[in-house]
Coordinates of C-alpha atoms and ligand atoms in Angstrom, one line a residue:
M1 CA 15.7 19.5 9.0
S2 CA 14.2 18.2 13.1
L3 CA 12.6 14.4 13.6
A4 CA 9.6 13.9 13.6
R5 CA 8.7 12.2 17.0
V6 CA 7.9 8.4 17.5
A7 CA 5.2 7.6 19.8
D8 CA 3.2 4.7 20.6
A9 CA 0.0 4.2 18.9
F10 CA -1.4 2.1 21.7
D11 CA -0.5 4.9 23.7
P12 CA -4.2 6.8 24.3
E13 CA -2.3 9.6 25.3
A14 CA -0.2 9.4 21.6
I15 CA -3.2 9.1 19.7
E16 CA -4.8 12.1 22.1
E17 CA -2.1 14.4 20.7
G18 CA -1.8 13.2 16.9
A19 CA -5.3 13.7 16.6
G20 CA -4.6 16.9 18.0
V21 CA -1.8 17.2 15.3
I22 CA -4.4 16.4 12.6
R23 CA -7.2 19.1 13.2
R24 CA -4.2 21.7 13.4
G25 CA -3.4 20.7 9.8
G26 CA 0.1 18.5 10.7
L27 CA 0.5 15.0 9.2
V28 CA 0.5 12.4 11.0
A29 CA 2.6 8.7 9.6
F30 CA 0.3 6.3 11.3
P31 CA 0.5 2.2 11.1
T32 CA -2.9 0.3 9.5
E33 CA -3.5 -3.3 9.0
T34 CA -1.6 -2.8 5.6
V35 CA 1.5 -0.1 5.2
Y36 CA 1.6 2.9 7.3
G37 CA 0.0 5.6 6.4
L38 CA 0.4 9.5 5.9
G39 CA -2.5 11.4 6.8
A40 CA -3.7 14.9 7.1
D41 CA -7.8 15.9 7.9
A42 CA -9.3 15.6 4.0
G43 CA -11.2 18.6 5.0
N44 CA -8.0 20.8 5.1
A45 CA -7.1 21.4 1.3
L46 CA -3.3 22.9 2.5
A47 CA -2.6 19.6 5.3
V48 CA -3.9 17.6 1.8
A49 CA -1.4 19.4 0.5
R50 CA 1.5 19.1 2.6
V51 CA 1.2 15.1 1.7
F52 CA 1.6 15.5 -2.0
E53 CA 4.7 18.1 -1.1
V54 CA 6.1 15.6 1.3
K55 CA 6.0 12.0 -1.0
A56 CA 7.2 14.4 -4.1
R57 CA 3.9 12.3 -5.6
P58 CA 2.0 13.6 -9.0
R59 CA -1.2 15.9 -7.4
M60 CA -3.6 14.4 -10.4
D61 CA -2.8 10.9 -7.5
P62 CA -5.4 11.1 -5.5
L63 CA -6.0 10.2 -2.1
I64 CA -7.9 7.1 0.0
L65 CA -9.9 8.2 2.9
H66 CA -9.8 6.8 5.5
V67 CA -13.0 7.1 7.7
A68 CA -14.1 4.9 11.8
D69 CA -17.4 2.9 10.2
S70 CA -19.4 2.5 6.8
E71 CA -22.0 5.1 8.4
S72 CA -18.9 7.4 7.8
A73 CA -18.3 6.4 4.8
R74 CA -21.3 7.9 3.6
L75 CA -21.0 11.4 4.4
Y76 CA -18.2 11.3 2.0
G77 CA -19.6 8.9 -0.8
R78 CA -22.7 7.6 -2.8
F79 CA -22.7 3.7 -2.0
P80 CA -24.5 1.6 -4.4
Q81 CA -26.9 -0.1 -3.4
F82 CA -24.3 -3.5 -3.2
A83 CA -21.8 -2.1 -1.1
R84 CA -23.5 -2.8 2.1
T85 CA -22.7 -6.5 2.3
L86 CA -19.8 -5.6 1.1
M87 CA -18.9 -3.4 3.6
A88 CA -19.4 -5.8 6.6
R89 CA -18.4 -8.2 5.3
F90 CA -14.5 -6.6 4.6
W91 CA -14.3 -3.8 6.6
P92 CA -12.7 -2.9 8.8
G93 CA -10.1 -4.1 6.6
P94 CA -8.1 -4.2 3.5
L95 CA -10.6 -3.1 1.0
T96 CA -10.7 0.3 -0.6
L97 CA -14.2 1.2 -2.1
I98 CA -14.3 3.9 -5.4
V99 CA -17.9 5.2 -5.4
D100 CA -18.7 8.5 -6.4
R101 CA -17.8 10.8 -4.5
S102 CA -19.6 13.5 -2.0
P103 CA -19.2 17.3 -2.9
S104 CA -18.3 17.7 1.1
V105 CA -14.7 15.3 -0.3
P106 CA -11.9 18.5 -1.0
S107 CA -11.0 17.9 -4.7
I108 CA -7.0 17.7 -3.8
V109 CA -8.4 14.5 -2.7
T110 CA -9.5 13.4 -5.4
A111 CA -7.0 14.5 -7.3
G112 CA -10.6 16.2 -9.6
L113 CA -12.0 13.4 -10.3
E114 CA -15.2 12.7 -9.2
T115 CA -15.1 9.1 -7.7
V116 CA -13.6 8.7 -4.5
A117 CA -11.5 6.1 -2.7
I118 CA -12.9 5.2 0.6
R119 CA -11.4 2.3 3.2
V120 CA -12.0 1.3 7.3
P121 CA -8.7 0.2 8.6
A122 CA -8.7 -2.7 10.6
H123 CA -5.5 -1.4 12.9
P124 CA -7.2 0.0 16.4
A125 CA -4.6 2.5 16.2
A126 CA -6.1 4.0 12.6
L127 CA -10.0 3.5 14.0
A128 CA -8.6 5.3 17.6
L129 CA -6.8 8.5 15.8
I130 CA -9.6 9.3 13.6
R131 CA -12.5 9.3 15.9
A132 CA -10.4 10.6 18.3
A133 CA -9.7 13.0 15.7
G134 CA -13.6 13.8 14.5
C135 CA -12.6 13.9 10.2
G136 CA -12.1 11.6 7.7
I137 CA -7.7 11.0 7.2
A138 CA -6.8 11.6 3.9
A139 CA -3.6 8.8 3.5
P140 CA -1.3 7.6 0.7
S141 CA 1.0 5.3 1.6
A142 CA 4.0 6.9 3.9
N143 CA 6.3 6.4 1.1
P144 CA 7.7 8.7 -1.1
F145 CA 5.9 8.2 -4.6
G146 CA 7.6 4.8 -6.4
Y147 CA 9.5 3.8 -4.1
V148 CA 8.6 0.6 -1.7
S149 CA 5.4 1.3 0.5
P150 CA 6.6 0.9 4.6
T151 CA 5.3 -2.1 6.6
E152 CA 7.8 -0.4 10.1
A153 CA 7.8 2.6 11.8
R154 CA 11.4 3.2 11.4
H155 CA 11.2 2.9 7.5
V156 CA 8.6 6.2 7.8
A157 CA 11.6 7.9 9.7
E158 CA 14.0 6.5 7.8
Q159 CA 12.5 8.3 4.4
L160 CA 10.3 11.2 5.6
G161 CA 10.6 12.0 9.2
G162 CA 11.9 15.3 8.1
A163 CA 9.3 16.0 7.3
I164 CA 6.4 15.1 9.4
D165 CA 5.0 16.2 12.6
L166 CA 4.8 12.9 14.3
I167 CA 5.0 8.8 13.7
L168 CA 2.8 6.7 15.8
D169 CA 4.9 3.0 16.2
G170 CA 2.3 0.5 15.6
G171 CA 5.1 -1.7 15.3
P172 CA 5.3 -3.9 12.2
C173 CA 1.9 -4.1 9.6
A174 CA 0.3 -7.5 9.8
I175 CA -1.1 -8.1 6.2
G176 CA 2.2 -6.5 4.3
L177 CA 0.6 -5.5 1.2
E178 CA -1.1 -2.8 0.3
S179 CA -5.3 -2.5 0.4
T180 CA -7.5 -3.9 -2.8
I181 CA -9.4 -0.8 -4.8
L182 CA -12.7 -2.0 -6.0
S183 CA -14.3 0.7 -8.0
L184 CA -17.9 0.4 -8.0
V185 CA -18.7 3.2 -10.2
G186 CA -19.0 1.3 -13.5
P187 CA -22.0 -1.4 -14.5
T188 CA -20.0 -4.0 -13.2
P189 CA -17.4 -4.1 -10.3
C190 CA -13.7 -3.6 -11.3
V191 CA -10.6 -4.8 -8.9
L192 CA -7.9 -1.4 -10.1
R193 CA -5.3 -2.7 -7.7
A194 CA -4.9 -5.9 -6.2
G195 CA -3.9 -6.1 -2.6
G196 CA -4.2 -7.6 1.5
T197 CA -8.0 -8.8 0.4
P198 CA -7.5 -11.4 -1.5
I199 CA -10.2 -11.0 -5.6
E200 CA -11.1 -14.3 -5.1
E201 CA -13.2 -13.7 -2.0
L202 CA -14.6 -10.3 -3.9
Q203 CA -15.4 -12.8 -7.1
S204 CA -16.9 -15.5 -4.8
M205 CA -19.7 -12.7 -3.3
L206 CA -20.0 -10.8 -6.1
G207 CA -20.2 -13.2 -8.9
R208 CA -19.5 -10.2 -11.9
L209 CA -16.2 -8.9 -10.9
D210 CA -13.9 -7.3 -14.1
V211 CA -10.2 -7.0 -13.2
W212 CA -8.0 -4.5 -14.9
L213 CA -5.0 -4.1 -13.3
N214 CA -2.8 -3.0 -16.0
A215 CA -4.5 0.5 -17.5
E216 CA -1.5 1.5 -18.4
E217 CA -3.3 4.3 -21.4
R218 CA -4.4 5.8 -18.7
P219 CA -3.9 4.7 -14.9
Q220 CA -7.0 4.9 -12.9
A221 CA -4.5 4.7 -10.0
P222 CA -0.6 5.0 -9.6
G223 CA -0.7 1.1 -8.3
Q224 CA -1.6 0.8 -12.0
L225 CA 2.0 2.7 -13.2
K226 CA 4.2 -0.3 -14.9
R227 CA 7.0 1.0 -12.7
H228 CA 6.2 1.6 -8.5
Y229 CA 6.6 0.0 -5.4
A230 CA 9.9 0.1 -6.7
T231 CA 13.8 -1.2 -5.3
Q232 CA 16.8 1.1 -6.2
T233 CA 18.4 -1.9 -7.4
R234 CA 17.7 -3.3 -10.3
L235 CA 15.5 -6.5 -9.5
E236 CA 14.2 -9.1 -12.0
I237 CA 12.1 -12.4 -11.6
A238 CA 13.4 -15.6 -12.7
E239 CA 14.5 -19.5 -11.6
E240 CA 17.3 -20.7 -11.0
A241 CA 17.3 -22.1 -14.0
T242 CA 17.5 -18.5 -15.7
E243 CA 19.4 -16.2 -13.1
H244 CA 23.1 -16.7 -15.7
L245 CA 24.4 -15.2 -12.3
R246 CA 28.1 -13.5 -13.2
P247 CA 30.9 -14.6 -10.9
E248 CA 32.1 -10.5 -9.5
E249 CA 28.3 -10.0 -9.1
K250 CA 27.1 -9.4 -6.3
V251 CA 23.2 -10.4 -6.3
G252 CA 20.5 -10.8 -3.2
L253 CA 18.2 -13.4 -3.6
L254 CA 13.8 -13.1 -2.5
C255 CA 12.4 -15.7 -2.5
M256 CA 9.4 -17.9 -1.0
T257 CA 11.4 -20.4 1.2
S258 CA 14.7 -21.6 2.3
P259 CA 17.2 -21.4 -1.3
Q260 CA 18.8 -24.7 -2.6
N261 CA 22.1 -22.6 -2.6
P262 CA 22.5 -19.8 -0.5
Q263 CA 25.9 -19.2 -0.8
R264 CA 25.6 -17.9 -4.5
Y265 CA 24.6 -15.0 -2.9
A266 CA 24.7 -12.2 -1.7
A267 CA 22.2 -12.1 0.4
V268 CA 19.0 -14.2 1.1
E269 CA 15.8 -13.2 2.1
V270 CA 13.6 -16.0 3.1
L271 CA 9.7 -14.4 3.0
S272 CA 8.4 -17.3 4.7
P273 CA 10.0 -21.1 5.5
S274 CA 6.7 -22.0 6.1
G275 CA 5.6 -21.3 2.3
N276 CA 2.7 -19.8 3.9
L277 CA 1.4 -16.3 1.4
R278 CA 0.1 -14.7 4.5
E279 CA 3.6 -14.4 6.2
A280 CA 4.9 -13.6 2.9
A281 CA 3.5 -10.8 1.9
A282 CA 3.5 -9.5 5.5
N283 CA 7.2 -10.0 5.3
L284 CA 7.7 -8.5 1.5
F285 CA 8.3 -4.9 2.4
R286 CA 10.5 -5.1 4.7
G287 CA 12.5 -7.7 2.9
L288 CA 12.8 -5.4 -0.5
R289 CA 14.0 -3.0 1.8
R290 CA 17.0 -4.2 2.9
L291 CA 17.7 -5.9 0.1
D292 CA 18.4 -2.4 -1.4
T293 CA 20.1 -0.7 1.6
L294 CA 23.3 -3.7 0.4
S295 CA 24.4 -2.0 -2.5
L296 CA 23.5 -4.7 -4.1
D297 CA 23.9 -5.4 -8.2
R298 CA 21.0 -6.8 -8.7
I299 CA 17.3 -8.4 -6.8
I300 CA 16.2 -11.9 -7.7
A301 CA 12.9 -12.3 -6.7
R302 CA 11.5 -16.0 -7.2
P303 CA 8.4 -16.8 -8.9
M304 CA 5.4 -17.1 -6.7
Q305 CA 2.1 -19.0 -7.4
E306 CA -0.3 -16.6 -8.7
A307 CA -3.5 -17.1 -5.8
G308 CA -5.1 -15.4 -3.7
L309 CA -1.9 -12.7 -2.0
G310 CA 0.3 -14.4 -4.5
L311 CA -1.3 -12.6 -7.1
A312 CA -0.7 -9.2 -5.2
I313 CA 3.0 -10.3 -4.4
M314 CA 4.0 -11.1 -8.4
D315 CA 1.9 -8.1 -8.6
R316 CA 4.9 -5.9 -6.7
L317 CA 7.8 -7.6 -7.6
R318 CA 7.1 -7.3 -11.6
R319 CA 6.0 -2.9 -11.1
C320 CA 9.1 -3.3 -9.2
S321 CA 11.3 -5.1 -11.6
C322 CA 10.3 -2.8 -14.5
R323 CA 13.0 -0.9 -16.4
E324 CA 11.0 1.0 -18.1
Ligands
TXA401 O1 -3.2 0.1 2.0 C1 -3.3 1.3 1.1 O2 -4.5 1.5 1.2 C2 -2.9 2.3 1.9 C3 -2.8 3.1 3.7 C4 -1.7 3.4 3.5 O3 -4.2 2.1 3.8 N1 -2.8 2.9 1.5 C5 -3.0 3.9 0.3 O4 -2.6 5.0 -0.4 O5 -2.0 2.6 -0.5 P1 -1.8 5.3 -1.7 O6 -2.1 6.4 -1.7 O7 -0.4 4.6 -1.6 O8 -2.7 4.5 -3.0 C6 -3.8 4.7 -2.9 C7 -4.0 4.4 -4.9 C8 -3.8 5.1 -5.4 O9 -3.2 4.1 -6.6 C9 -4.9 6.0 -6.0 O10 -4.9 6.1 -7.2 C10 -5.8 5.2 -5.9 O11 -5.3 4.0 -4.7 N2 -7.2 6.2 -5.9 C11 -7.9 6.6 -4.8 N3 -8.0 7.4 -5.2 C12 -9.4 7.3 -7.0 C13 -9.9 7.4 -7.2 N4 -11.3 8.3 -6.9 N5 -9.8 6.2 -8.6 C14 -9.4 5.9 -8.7 N6 -8.0 5.5 -8.2 C15 -7.7 5.5 -7.2
MG402 MG1 1.6 4.4 -2.0

């Protein structure tokens, strides 16, 4: 299996090369401010089909269409009037909007749904790639389905390098959590996935807001699956008082700030020594991935305050911990 070339995302020639690959129906992994995406020309059903294959992603799971600005977004979806203020405030940025789709969007992108997910990423390389390719780019996170999302180019190279055409390396992702998904389709705007845009900020702008993160019966977004974003190693959420370590066990600890008794654990990942949620979010997936490579018996994650980005962090940890 040949390995994808890794090129510098800040090199204009690499962007041109990536745009060419996309236009010819190939797959390019590219950095966004949230996580790395695996991009294909959204108008090319065959290229999009390859994205599903490479990720082993179920075909019923729709992709996010990435565009460079709100004007382009309007080519693909029908936005209600009030969406204008959301776009102006949060785009480019970690907010995905779900709206009724235009007929121009191939149904493989939306998995046959009449709605489409659209966002404008806030990463110069992502925007440059979309502009140079001259088309919307359909892109899920660049990881095998169900696993932790990639926040560095090497995460993509390790898992998908043999199956894609090019990886644009833009360094670690600044936010480190996927975009917040907001559906504008029903009578009241509804958050389907907690993510890089804190729900409180949407609430204060919109007033009326539903939050529906756990639609187990009929998931609208696989991010709503009980188990997702998951390490191979079993993960539990526990305080020190209730963690019950057995002496022979190799346990990794994932925590916000430095633990009292680091010697109790085989490995420790401190997400933010100063207790900053932004920093913790940016380090979360890299920390989980590192612990997952150490052949541990268990990972224990300390619970965090569920406000702002803390809500999305805890959401990911819960789904990772689910054994069902
Ligand atoms: O930050 C992000 O959103 C990253 C970067 C690459 O942009 N992308 C990402 O894509 O997380 P993905 O495919 O891993 O997650 C997209 C989520 C899925 O849970 C999918 O089900 C949901 O968006 N989704 C897409 N279209 C939808 C629709 N029409 N209705 C409801 N959910 C939808
Ligand atoms: Mg994903």
